[in-house]
CSV table of C-alpha atoms in Angstrom, one decimal:
chain,number,residue,atom,x,y,z
A,1,MET,CA,0.0,0.0,0.0
A,2,ALA,CA,1.3,3.4,-0.9
A,3,ASP,CA,2.4,5.6,2.1
A,4,ASN,CA,0.6,8.9,1.8
A,5,ARG,CA,1.9,10.2,5.1
A,6,ASN,CA,4.2,12.8,3.7
A,7,ARG,CA,2.3,13.9,0.6
A,8,ASP,CA,1.7,17.6,0.1
A,9,PRO,CA,-1.7,18.6,1.6
A,10,ALA,CA,-2.2,21.0,-1.2
A,11,THR,CA,-2.7,18.0,-3.5
A,12,GLY,CA,-5.1,16.3,-1.1
A,13,GLY,CA,-2.5,13.8,0.2
A,14,THR,CA,-3.1,14.7,3.9
A,15,THR,CA,-6.2,13.3,5.7
A,16,ASP,CA,-8.2,15.5,8.0
A,17,ARG,CA,-7.0,13.5,11.0
A,18,ARG,CA,-3.3,13.8,9.9
A,19,ARG,CA,-3.5,17.6,9.5
A,20,TRP,CA,-5.0,18.0,13.0
A,21,GLN,CA,-2.2,15.8,14.4
A,22,ALA,CA,0.4,18.0,12.6
A,23,LEU,CA,-1.3,21.1,14.0
A,24,ALA,CA,-1.1,19.6,17.5
A,25,ILE,CA,2.6,19.0,17.2
A,26,GLY,CA,3.1,22.6,15.9
A,27,LEU,CA,1.0,24.0,18.8
A,28,VAL,CA,3.1,22.1,21.4
A,29,ALA,CA,6.3,23.6,19.9
A,30,ALA,CA,4.8,27.1,19.7
A,31,PHE,CA,3.8,26.8,23.4
A,32,MET,CA,7.3,25.7,24.5
A,33,THR,CA,9.1,28.4,22.6
A,34,LEU,CA,6.7,31.3,23.5
A,35,LEU,CA,6.6,30.1,27.1
A,36,ASP,CA,10.3,30.7,27.4
A,37,VAL,CA,9.8,34.4,26.7
A,38,SER,CA,8.1,34.9,30.1
A,39,ILE,CA,8.8,31.9,32.2
A,40,VAL,CA,12.4,33.0,33.0
A,41,ASN,CA,11.2,36.3,34.6
A,42,VAL,CA,10.3,34.7,37.9
A,43,ALA,CA,13.5,32.7,37.9
A,44,ILE,CA,15.8,35.7,37.7
A,45,PRO,CA,16.3,36.0,41.5
A,46,SER,CA,17.2,32.4,41.8
A,47,ILE,CA,19.6,32.6,38.8
A,48,GLU,CA,21.2,35.6,40.3
A,49,SER,CA,21.8,33.8,43.6
A,50,ALA,CA,22.9,30.5,42.1
A,51,LEU,CA,25.3,31.8,39.4
A,52,HIS,CA,26.3,35.1,41.1
A,53,ALA,CA,25.2,36.8,37.9
A,54,SER,CA,25.6,40.6,37.4
A,55,PRO,CA,22.6,42.8,36.4
A,56,SER,CA,24.1,43.0,32.9
A,57,ALA,CA,24.3,39.2,32.6
A,58,LEU,CA,20.7,38.8,33.9
A,59,GLN,CA,19.5,41.3,31.3
A,60,TRP,CA,21.1,39.2,28.6
A,61,VAL,CA,19.5,36.1,29.9
A,62,LEU,CA,16.1,37.8,29.4
A,63,SER,CA,16.7,39.9,26.3
A,64,GLY,CA,19.2,37.7,24.4
A,65,TYR,CA,16.4,35.2,23.8
A,66,ALA,CA,14.2,37.9,22.3
A,67,LEU,CA,17.1,39.3,20.2
A,68,THR,CA,18.0,36.0,18.4
A,69,PHE,CA,14.4,35.0,18.2
A,70,GLY,CA,13.6,38.1,16.2
A,71,LEU,CA,16.8,37.8,14.1
A,72,VAL,CA,16.0,34.5,12.3
A,73,LEU,CA,12.2,34.6,11.9
A,74,VAL,CA,12.0,35.7,8.3
A,75,PRO,CA,15.0,33.7,6.9
A,76,SER,CA,13.8,30.5,8.5
A,77,GLY,CA,10.2,31.2,7.3
A,78,ARG,CA,11.6,31.6,3.8
A,79,ILE,CA,13.6,28.4,4.0
A,80,GLY,CA,10.5,26.5,5.1
A,81,ASP,CA,8.5,27.9,2.2
A,82,ALA,CA,11.2,27.0,-0.3
A,83,ARG,CA,12.6,23.7,1.0
A,84,GLY,CA,9.8,22.1,3.1
A,85,ARG,CA,8.6,23.0,6.6
A,86,ARG,CA,9.0,19.6,8.2
A,87,THR,CA,12.8,19.4,8.1
A,88,VAL,CA,13.2,23.0,9.2
A,89,PHE,CA,10.7,22.5,12.0
A,90,VAL,CA,12.4,19.4,13.3
A,91,VAL,CA,15.9,20.9,13.1
A,92,GLY,CA,14.7,24.0,15.0
A,93,LEU,CA,12.9,22.0,17.6
A,94,ALA,CA,15.9,19.7,18.1
A,95,LEU,CA,18.2,22.7,18.6
A,96,PHE,CA,15.8,24.3,21.0
A,97,THR,CA,15.6,21.1,23.1
A,98,LEU,CA,19.4,20.8,23.2
A,99,ALA,CA,19.8,24.5,24.1
A,100,SER,CA,17.2,24.1,26.9
A,101,ALA,CA,19.2,21.2,28.4
A,102,ALA,CA,22.4,23.2,28.1
A,103,ALA,CA,20.7,26.2,29.9
A,104,GLY,CA,19.6,23.9,32.7
A,105,LEU,CA,23.1,22.6,33.1
A,106,ALA,CA,24.7,26.1,33.1
A,107,GLN,CA,27.5,26.6,35.6
A,108,SER,CA,28.2,30.2,34.9
A,109,PRO,CA,26.4,33.3,33.6
A,110,SER,CA,28.3,33.2,30.3
A,111,TRP,CA,27.2,29.5,29.7
A,112,LEU,CA,23.6,30.4,30.4
A,113,ILE,CA,23.7,33.4,28.1
A,114,ILE,CA,25.1,31.4,25.2
A,115,ALA,CA,22.5,28.7,25.7
A,116,ARG,CA,19.7,31.3,25.8
A,117,LEU,CA,21.0,32.9,22.6
A,118,ILE,CA,20.9,29.5,20.8
A,119,GLN,CA,17.5,28.7,22.4
A,120,GLY,CA,16.1,32.0,21.0
A,121,ALA,CA,17.4,31.4,17.5
A,122,ALA,CA,15.9,27.9,17.5
A,123,ALA,CA,12.6,29.3,18.6
A,124,GLY,CA,12.7,31.8,15.7
A,125,VAL,CA,13.3,28.8,13.4
A,126,VAL,CA,10.3,26.9,14.7
A,127,ASN,CA,7.6,29.5,14.9
A,128,PRO,CA,7.1,30.6,11.3
A,129,GLN,CA,6.8,26.9,10.3
A,130,VAL,CA,3.7,26.6,12.6
A,131,VAL,CA,1.9,29.5,11.0
A,132,GLY,CA,3.0,28.3,7.5
A,133,LEU,CA,1.6,24.8,8.3
A,134,ILE,CA,-1.8,26.3,9.2
A,135,GLN,CA,-1.8,28.2,5.9
A,136,GLN,CA,-0.7,25.0,4.0
A,137,LEU,CA,-3.0,22.5,5.7
A,138,PHE,CA,-6.2,24.5,6.0
A,139,GLN,CA,-7.9,26.6,3.3
A,140,GLY,CA,-9.9,29.8,3.4
A,141,PRO,CA,-12.5,30.2,6.3
A,142,GLU,CA,-11.5,26.8,7.9
A,143,ARG,CA,-8.2,28.5,9.0
A,144,SER,CA,-10.1,30.4,11.6
A,145,ARG,CA,-10.4,27.5,14.0
A,146,PRO,CA,-6.7,26.5,14.0
A,147,PHE,CA,-5.7,30.1,14.2
A,148,GLY,CA,-8.0,30.5,17.2
A,149,ILE,CA,-6.3,27.6,18.9
A,150,LEU,CA,-2.9,29.0,18.1
A,151,GLY,CA,-4.0,32.4,19.5
A,152,ALA,CA,-5.1,30.7,22.7
A,153,VAL,CA,-1.7,29.0,22.9
A,154,ILE,CA,0.1,32.4,22.4
A,155,GLY,CA,-2.1,34.0,25.1
A,156,ILE,CA,-1.7,31.1,27.6
A,157,SER,CA,2.0,30.6,27.1
A,158,THR,CA,2.8,34.3,27.6
A,159,ALA,CA,0.6,34.7,30.6
A,160,VAL,CA,1.1,31.3,32.3
A,161,GLY,CA,4.9,31.5,32.1
A,162,PRO,CA,5.3,33.2,35.5
A,163,LEU,CA,2.8,30.7,37.1
A,164,LEU,CA,4.6,27.6,35.7
A,165,GLY,CA,8.0,29.0,36.5
A,166,GLY,CA,6.9,29.8,40.1
A,167,LEU,CA,5.4,26.3,40.5
A,168,LEU,CA,8.7,24.7,39.4
A,169,ILE,CA,10.8,26.8,41.7
A,170,ALA,CA,8.4,26.1,44.6
A,171,LEU,CA,8.7,22.3,44.0
A,172,GLU,CA,12.4,22.1,43.4
A,173,GLY,CA,13.6,24.9,45.7
A,174,THR,CA,14.8,28.4,45.1
A,175,ARG,CA,18.5,27.3,44.8
A,176,GLU,CA,18.1,24.8,41.9
A,177,GLY,CA,14.5,25.2,40.9
A,178,TRP,CA,15.4,27.6,38.1
A,179,ARG,CA,17.1,24.8,36.2
A,180,TRP,CA,13.8,23.0,35.8
A,181,VAL,CA,12.4,26.1,34.0
A,182,PHE,CA,14.7,24.9,31.2
A,183,TYR,CA,14.7,21.1,31.8
A,184,VAL,CA,10.9,20.9,31.4
A,185,ASN,CA,11.4,21.5,27.7
A,186,VAL,CA,13.6,18.5,27.1
A,187,PRO,CA,11.2,15.5,27.4
A,188,VAL,CA,8.4,17.4,25.7
A,189,GLY,CA,10.8,18.4,22.9
A,190,ILE,CA,12.0,14.8,22.4
A,191,VAL,CA,8.4,13.4,22.1
A,192,ALA,CA,7.4,16.3,19.8
A,193,ILE,CA,10.4,15.7,17.4
A,194,ALA,CA,9.5,12.0,17.1
A,195,PHE,CA,5.9,12.7,16.2
A,196,ALA,CA,6.7,15.7,14.0
A,197,TRP,CA,8.8,13.6,11.6
A,198,ARG,CA,5.8,11.2,11.2
A,199,VAL,CA,2.9,13.5,10.8
A,200,LEU,CA,4.1,16.8,9.3
A,201,PRO,CA,3.9,17.1,5.5
A,202,GLY,CA,7.1,16.7,3.7
A,203,ARG,CA,8.8,18.8,1.0
A,204,PRO,CA,6.3,20.7,-1.3
A,205,GLU,CA,6.1,19.9,-5.0
A,206,ARG,CA,9.1,21.3,-6.8
A,207,ARG,CA,8.5,24.5,-8.8
A,208,PRO,CA,10.6,25.2,-11.9
A,209,GLY,CA,14.1,26.2,-11.0
A,210,ARG,CA,15.8,26.1,-7.6
A,211,PRO,CA,14.4,28.7,-5.1
A,212,SER,CA,16.9,31.4,-4.1
A,213,LEU,CA,17.5,31.8,-0.4
A,214,ASP,CA,18.8,35.4,-1.1
A,215,PRO,CA,21.9,35.5,1.2
A,216,VAL,CA,22.4,39.3,0.7
A,217,GLY,CA,18.8,39.9,1.8
A,218,VAL,CA,19.2,37.7,4.8
A,219,LEU,CA,22.4,39.6,5.9
A,220,LEU,CA,20.8,43.0,5.4
A,221,LEU,CA,17.6,42.1,7.3
A,222,ALA,CA,19.6,40.5,10.1
A,223,LEU,CA,21.8,43.5,10.5
A,224,GLY,CA,18.9,45.9,10.4
A,225,VAL,CA,16.9,43.9,13.0
A,226,VAL,CA,20.0,43.7,15.3
A,227,LEU,CA,20.7,47.4,15.1
A,228,VAL,CA,17.0,48.2,16.0
A,229,LEU,CA,16.7,45.7,18.8
A,230,LEU,CA,20.0,46.0,20.5
A,231,PRO,CA,19.5,49.5,22.1
A,232,LEU,CA,15.9,48.4,23.1
A,233,VAL,CA,16.9,45.2,24.8
A,234,GLN,CA,19.9,46.9,26.5
A,235,GLU,CA,18.1,50.1,27.4
A,236,ARG,CA,18.9,49.9,31.1
A,237,GLN,CA,22.4,48.5,30.7
A,238,TRP,CA,23.9,50.9,28.2
A,239,ALA,CA,23.8,54.2,29.9
A,240,THR,CA,25.1,56.3,27.0
A,241,PRO,CA,22.5,58.1,24.9
A,242,LEU,CA,24.6,57.3,21.8
A,243,LYS,CA,22.9,53.8,21.8
A,244,TRP,CA,19.8,55.4,20.3
A,245,LEU,CA,21.8,56.2,17.1
A,246,LEU,CA,21.7,52.5,16.4
A,247,ILE,CA,18.0,52.7,15.7
A,248,PRO,CA,18.2,55.2,12.7
A,249,ALA,CA,21.2,53.2,11.5
A,250,GLY,CA,19.1,50.1,11.6
A,251,ILE,CA,16.2,51.8,9.8
A,252,ALA,CA,18.7,52.9,7.1
A,253,VAL,CA,19.9,49.3,6.7
A,254,LEU,CA,16.3,48.1,6.5
A,255,ALA,CA,15.7,50.6,3.8
A,256,GLY,CA,18.7,49.2,2.0
A,257,PHE,CA,17.1,45.7,2.5
A,258,ALA,CA,13.9,46.9,0.9
A,259,ALA,CA,15.8,48.4,-2.1
A,260,TRP,CA,17.8,45.1,-2.5
A,261,GLU,CA,14.6,43.0,-2.4
A,262,ARG,CA,13.0,45.1,-5.1
A,263,ARG,CA,16.0,44.6,-7.3
A,264,HIS,CA,16.5,40.9,-6.5
A,265,ALA,CA,12.8,40.2,-7.2
A,266,ARG,CA,13.3,41.0,-10.9
A,267,HIS,CA,15.3,37.8,-11.5
A,268,ALA,CA,14.8,35.6,-8.5
A,269,GLU,CA,12.6,34.9,-5.5
A,270,PRO,CA,13.4,37.4,-2.6
A,271,ILE,CA,13.6,36.4,1.0
A,272,PHE,CA,10.5,38.5,1.5
A,273,ASP,CA,8.1,39.7,-1.2
A,274,LEU,CA,7.6,43.4,-0.5
A,275,ALA,CA,4.4,43.2,-2.6
A,276,LEU,CA,2.7,41.7,0.5
A,277,PHE,CA,2.7,45.2,1.9
A,278,ARG,CA,0.3,46.2,-0.9
A,279,LEU,CA,-2.3,44.1,0.9
A,280,ARG,CA,-4.1,46.4,3.4
A,281,SER,CA,-5.0,43.4,5.6
A,282,TYR,CA,-1.3,42.4,5.9
A,283,THR,CA,0.2,45.9,6.4
A,284,LEU,CA,-2.4,47.3,8.9
A,285,GLY,CA,-2.5,43.9,10.7
A,286,GLY,CA,1.3,44.0,11.1
A,287,VAL,CA,1.1,47.6,12.5
A,288,ILE,CA,-1.6,46.5,15.0
A,289,ALA,CA,0.4,43.5,16.0
A,290,LEU,CA,3.6,45.6,16.6
A,291,LEU,CA,1.8,48.2,18.7
A,292,TYR,CA,-0.3,45.6,20.7
A,293,PHE,CA,2.8,43.5,21.6
A,294,ALA,CA,4.5,46.7,22.7
A,295,GLY,CA,1.9,47.1,25.3
A,296,PHE,CA,0.9,43.5,25.9
A,297,THR,CA,4.4,42.1,26.6
A,298,ALA,CA,5.5,45.0,28.7
A,299,ILE,CA,2.6,44.5,31.1
A,300,PHE,CA,3.9,41.1,32.3
A,301,PHE,CA,7.5,42.5,32.6
A,302,ILE,CA,6.5,45.3,35.0
A,303,TYR,CA,3.7,43.3,36.8
A,304,THR,CA,6.2,40.5,37.7
A,305,LEU,CA,8.6,43.1,39.1
A,306,TYR,CA,5.8,44.9,41.0
A,307,VAL,CA,4.4,41.7,42.6
A,308,GLN,CA,7.7,39.9,43.4
A,309,ASN,CA,10.0,42.8,44.2
A,310,GLY,CA,7.6,45.4,45.4
A,311,LEU,CA,4.9,43.3,47.2
A,312,ARG,CA,7.4,40.5,48.2
A,313,TYR,CA,5.2,37.7,46.7
A,314,SER,CA,6.8,34.4,46.1
A,315,ALA,CA,7.4,33.3,42.5
A,316,LEU,CA,4.4,30.9,42.7
A,317,LEU,CA,2.0,33.5,44.1
A,318,ALA,CA,3.3,36.0,41.5
A,319,GLY,CA,2.4,33.5,38.8
A,320,ILE,CA,-1.0,32.8,40.3
A,321,SER,CA,-1.9,36.5,40.4
A,322,ILE,CA,-1.7,36.8,36.6
A,323,THR,CA,-3.9,33.7,36.0
A,324,PRO,CA,-7.2,35.6,35.4
A,325,PHE,CA,-5.6,37.3,32.4
A,326,ALA,CA,-4.4,33.9,31.1
A,327,LEU,CA,-7.8,32.3,31.5
A,328,GLY,CA,-9.6,35.1,29.9
A,329,SER,CA,-7.2,35.2,27.0
A,330,ALA,CA,-7.3,31.5,26.4
A,331,VAL,CA,-11.1,31.3,26.3
A,332,ALA,CA,-11.6,34.4,24.2
A,333,ALA,CA,-8.9,33.4,21.7
A,334,ALA,CA,-10.6,30.1,21.0
A,335,ILE,CA,-14.0,31.9,20.5
A,336,GLY,CA,-12.4,34.8,18.6
A,337,GLY,CA,-10.9,32.3,16.1
A,338,ARG,CA,-14.3,30.8,15.4
A,339,ILE,CA,-16.1,34.1,14.8
A,340,VAL,CA,-13.5,36.3,13.2
A,341,ASN,CA,-14.7,35.5,9.7
A,342,ARG,CA,-18.1,36.8,10.6
A,343,PHE,CA,-17.0,40.0,12.3
A,344,GLY,CA,-13.7,40.8,10.7
A,345,ARG,CA,-11.5,43.7,12.0
A,346,PRO,CA,-14.3,45.2,14.2
A,347,LEU,CA,-13.7,42.2,16.4
A,348,VAL,CA,-10.1,43.2,16.8
A,349,ALA,CA,-11.1,46.8,17.6
A,350,ALA,CA,-13.5,45.5,20.3
A,351,GLY,CA,-10.8,43.4,21.8
A,352,LEU,CA,-8.4,46.3,21.9
A,353,ALA,CA,-11.0,48.5,23.6
A,354,LEU,CA,-11.6,45.8,26.2
A,355,VAL,CA,-7.9,45.5,26.9
A,356,ALA,CA,-7.6,49.3,27.3
A,357,LEU,CA,-10.7,49.3,29.6
A,358,GLY,CA,-9.4,46.5,31.7
A,359,LEU,CA,-6.0,48.0,32.2
A,360,GLY,CA,-7.6,51.4,32.9
A,361,ALA,CA,-9.5,49.7,35.6
A,362,VAL,CA,-6.2,48.3,37.0
A,363,VAL,CA,-4.9,51.8,37.2
A,364,VAL,CA,-8.0,53.0,39.1
A,365,THR,CA,-8.0,49.9,41.4
A,366,LEU,CA,-4.3,50.5,42.4
A,367,HIS,CA,-5.1,54.0,43.4
A,368,PHE,CA,-7.5,52.7,46.1
A,369,VAL,CA,-5.8,49.3,46.9
A,370,PRO,CA,-2.0,49.9,46.6
A,371,GLY,CA,-0.7,47.3,49.1
A,372,ARG,CA,-0.4,43.5,49.3
A,373,GLY,CA,-4.1,43.1,48.6
A,374,ALA,CA,-3.7,44.6,45.2
A,375,PRO,CA,-3.3,41.3,43.1
A,376,LEU,CA,-6.7,40.0,44.5
A,377,ALA,CA,-8.4,43.3,43.7
A,378,LEU,CA,-6.9,43.3,40.2
A,379,ALA,CA,-8.4,39.8,39.3
A,380,ALA,CA,-11.5,41.2,37.7
A,381,PRO,CA,-9.8,44.0,35.7
A,382,LEU,CA,-7.1,41.5,34.5
A,383,LEU,CA,-9.8,39.1,33.5
A,384,VAL,CA,-11.5,41.8,31.3
A,385,ALA,CA,-8.1,42.7,29.8
A,386,GLY,CA,-7.4,39.0,29.1
A,387,ILE,CA,-10.7,38.5,27.3
A,388,GLY,CA,-9.9,41.5,25.2
A,389,SER,CA,-6.4,40.2,24.5
A,390,GLY,CA,-7.9,36.9,23.2
A,391,LEU,CA,-10.0,38.8,20.8
A,392,VAL,CA,-7.0,40.7,19.5
A,393,ILE,CA,-4.1,38.2,18.9
A,394,THR,CA,-6.0,35.4,17.1
A,395,PRO,CA,-8.4,37.4,14.9
A,396,ASN,CA,-5.7,39.9,14.0
A,397,GLN,CA,-3.3,37.1,12.9
A,398,THR,CA,-6.1,35.4,10.9
A,399,LEU,CA,-7.0,38.6,9.1
A,400,THR,CA,-3.4,39.7,8.6
A,401,LEU,CA,-2.5,36.4,6.8
A,402,SER,CA,-5.8,35.8,5.1
A,403,GLU,CA,-4.7,37.1,1.7
A,404,VAL,CA,-1.1,35.8,1.8
A,405,PRO,CA,-0.4,33.0,-0.8
A,406,VAL,CA,0.6,29.7,0.7
A,407,PRO,CA,4.1,29.6,-0.9
A,408,GLN,CA,4.9,32.8,1.0
A,409,ALA,CA,3.2,31.9,4.3
A,410,GLY,CA,6.4,31.2,6.2
A,411,SER,CA,8.2,34.4,5.3
A,412,ALA,CA,5.0,36.4,5.8
A,413,ALA,CA,4.5,34.9,9.2
A,414,GLY,CA,8.2,35.5,10.0
A,415,MET,CA,8.0,39.2,9.1
A,416,LEU,CA,4.8,39.5,11.2
A,417,GLN,CA,6.4,37.9,14.2
A,418,THR,CA,9.6,40.0,13.7
A,419,GLY,CA,7.4,43.1,14.1
A,420,GLN,CA,5.9,41.6,17.2
A,421,ARG,CA,9.4,41.0,18.7
A,422,ILE,CA,10.4,44.6,17.8
A,423,GLY,CA,7.2,45.9,19.4
A,424,ALA,CA,7.7,43.8,22.5
A,425,ALA,CA,11.3,45.1,22.9
A,426,ALA,CA,10.2,48.7,22.3
A,427,GLY,CA,7.4,48.3,24.8
A,428,ILE,CA,9.6,46.8,27.5
A,429,ALA,CA,12.2,49.6,27.0
A,430,GLY,CA,9.6,52.4,27.1
A,431,VAL,CA,7.4,51.1,29.8
A,432,GLY,CA,10.3,49.8,31.8
A,433,ALA,CA,12.0,53.2,31.6
A,434,ALA,CA,8.8,54.9,33.0
A,435,PHE,CA,8.6,52.2,35.7
A,436,PHE,CA,12.2,52.6,37.0
A,437,SER,CA,12.1,56.3,36.6
A,438,THR,CA,9.1,56.7,38.9
A,439,LEU,CA,10.5,54.1,41.3
A,440,ALA,CA,13.8,56.0,41.6
A,441,ALA,CA,11.9,59.3,42.1
A,442,THR,CA,9.6,57.9,44.8
A,443,GLY,CA,12.1,55.8,46.7
A,444,ASN,CA,9.8,52.8,47.2
A,445,GLY,CA,6.6,53.7,45.5
A,446,TRP,CA,6.0,50.4,43.7
A,447,SER,CA,2.3,50.8,43.1
A,448,ARG,CA,2.7,54.3,41.7
A,449,ALA,CA,5.6,53.2,39.5
A,450,PHE,CA,3.4,50.3,38.2
A,451,ARG,CA,0.5,52.7,37.6
A,452,ASP,CA,2.6,55.2,35.7
A,453,ALA,CA,4.2,52.6,33.5
A,454,LEU,CA,0.9,50.9,32.8
A,455,LEU,CA,-0.4,54.2,31.4
A,456,ILE,CA,2.4,54.0,28.8
A,457,ALA,CA,1.4,50.4,27.9
A,458,ILE,CA,-2.2,51.5,27.6
A,459,GLY,CA,-1.0,54.3,25.2
A,460,PHE,CA,0.5,51.7,22.8
A,461,ILE,CA,-2.8,49.7,22.9
A,462,VAL,CA,-4.9,52.8,22.2
A,463,ILE,CA,-2.7,53.6,19.2
A,464,ALA,CA,-3.3,50.1,18.0
A,465,LEU,CA,-7.0,50.7,18.4
A,466,VAL,CA,-6.8,53.8,16.2
A,467,ALA,CA,-5.1,51.7,13.5
A,468,ALA,CA,-7.8,49.1,13.7
A,469,ILE,CA,-10.5,51.7,13.4
A,470,ALA,CA,-8.7,53.3,10.4
A,471,ASP,CA,-8.7,49.9,8.7
A,472,ILE,CA,-12.4,49.5,9.4
A,473,LEU,CA,-13.2,52.9,8.0
A,474,VAL,CA,-11.0,52.4,4.9
A,475,GLY,CA,-12.7,49.1,4.3
A,476,ARG,CA,-16.1,50.5,4.5
A,477,HIS,CA,-15.2,53.4,2.2
A,478,ASN,CA,-13.8,51.0,-0.4
A,479,ARG,CA,-16.9,48.8,-0.3
A,480,HIS,CA,-19.2,51.8,-0.6
A,481,HIS,CA,-17.1,53.2,-3.5
A,482,HIS,CA,-17.4,49.9,-5.4
A,483,LEU,CA,-21.1,49.5,-4.9
A,484,PRO,CA,-23.0,49.5,-8.3
A,485,GLY,CA,-24.9,52.6,-9.1
């Protein structure tokens, strides 16, 4: 009997059961890699004590992951598009698993930093393949359900990271418990690799000619992303204001990347097709994602500091206190994925409005309950914000990628996620600067510092809401303009 296991799903060679199995493996990998963005936050005090790490080293443990994550997203997405996603996915997941084991075994800050840099790069290899697989395995409106599940995974992994990290440290002890924050990836990764090779679709049908991987474009994009991200992730460690000159330098390099891609596209496939930016859904969706992640990710950064360092909560209690957001986000993301095709971008706008409303309620609540009882009082506002978040991430991703051709799905997803990583770094830098500035000015005013910083995060989300409303208005104008008569 012929083995249809690895036939391209675009030709009908993948059964419905097989594609859902492939999606499940992809979601497990996405959860692992995105969890490691936030799970390490609660382990920082333990790492500092165990490895005698300096503040600069600790910053690299946190930000190095995000830096290399963002660096490889587009190139790895392009390789998956051109050469087959299964091999790229498995290689990335294997590297991530090995790097996690190395991080858990770290005996010095330098060892841990190198492991985290490799871990982040491996995560950047894996994630575009997951979105590319959804585009490849599911067609048209049926993509809304898998994207809804992926959105729930994104929301849960980001929000539940502190809870899981705190639980592991509580079980294994503050001295060595931080190692299990990394070790937990190893058995899951091994099992996922074994199943991935069996159920993920293999190499796509060959198109005429050999796809170009555009090494010049890869180098220009990588350099531009590094120049933009470095001053953001090192905002507190590099005191000199000259660091901000790297951002305009990075933008100039990215402009050179765009010029090269236009030229390269005349005779070969570029690493990223700039024509995708002509799609309003992709361009405005990318802007919304960048702005939202600037506010969304920064919230967890300052909230963890506020609860652990300011209110002296344990790592476990700090994680538990953010659970309402995680639950609300998970449930709403699953629902949002199912209804996004019915409501479109207005659903994203409604989600953004709910997030802003919930976070605004957090600011008001902290004014009246500033002490150790604050996390309990914040449960309801965080639940509202979490519900809103679930209605933003999944529907926005579905709409943003809805018009992207399948052969470009990986690179398009990579560019979208690169914007998210840049937004997250910018948000943490800006919101963190406001947090630490207020803290320094007030001496020990943790609640006020958190409130002031939260206002900056809300600002990012409100700007994202304006972009969503602009998309809605332009869409309505275009539909009205093209009506007959």
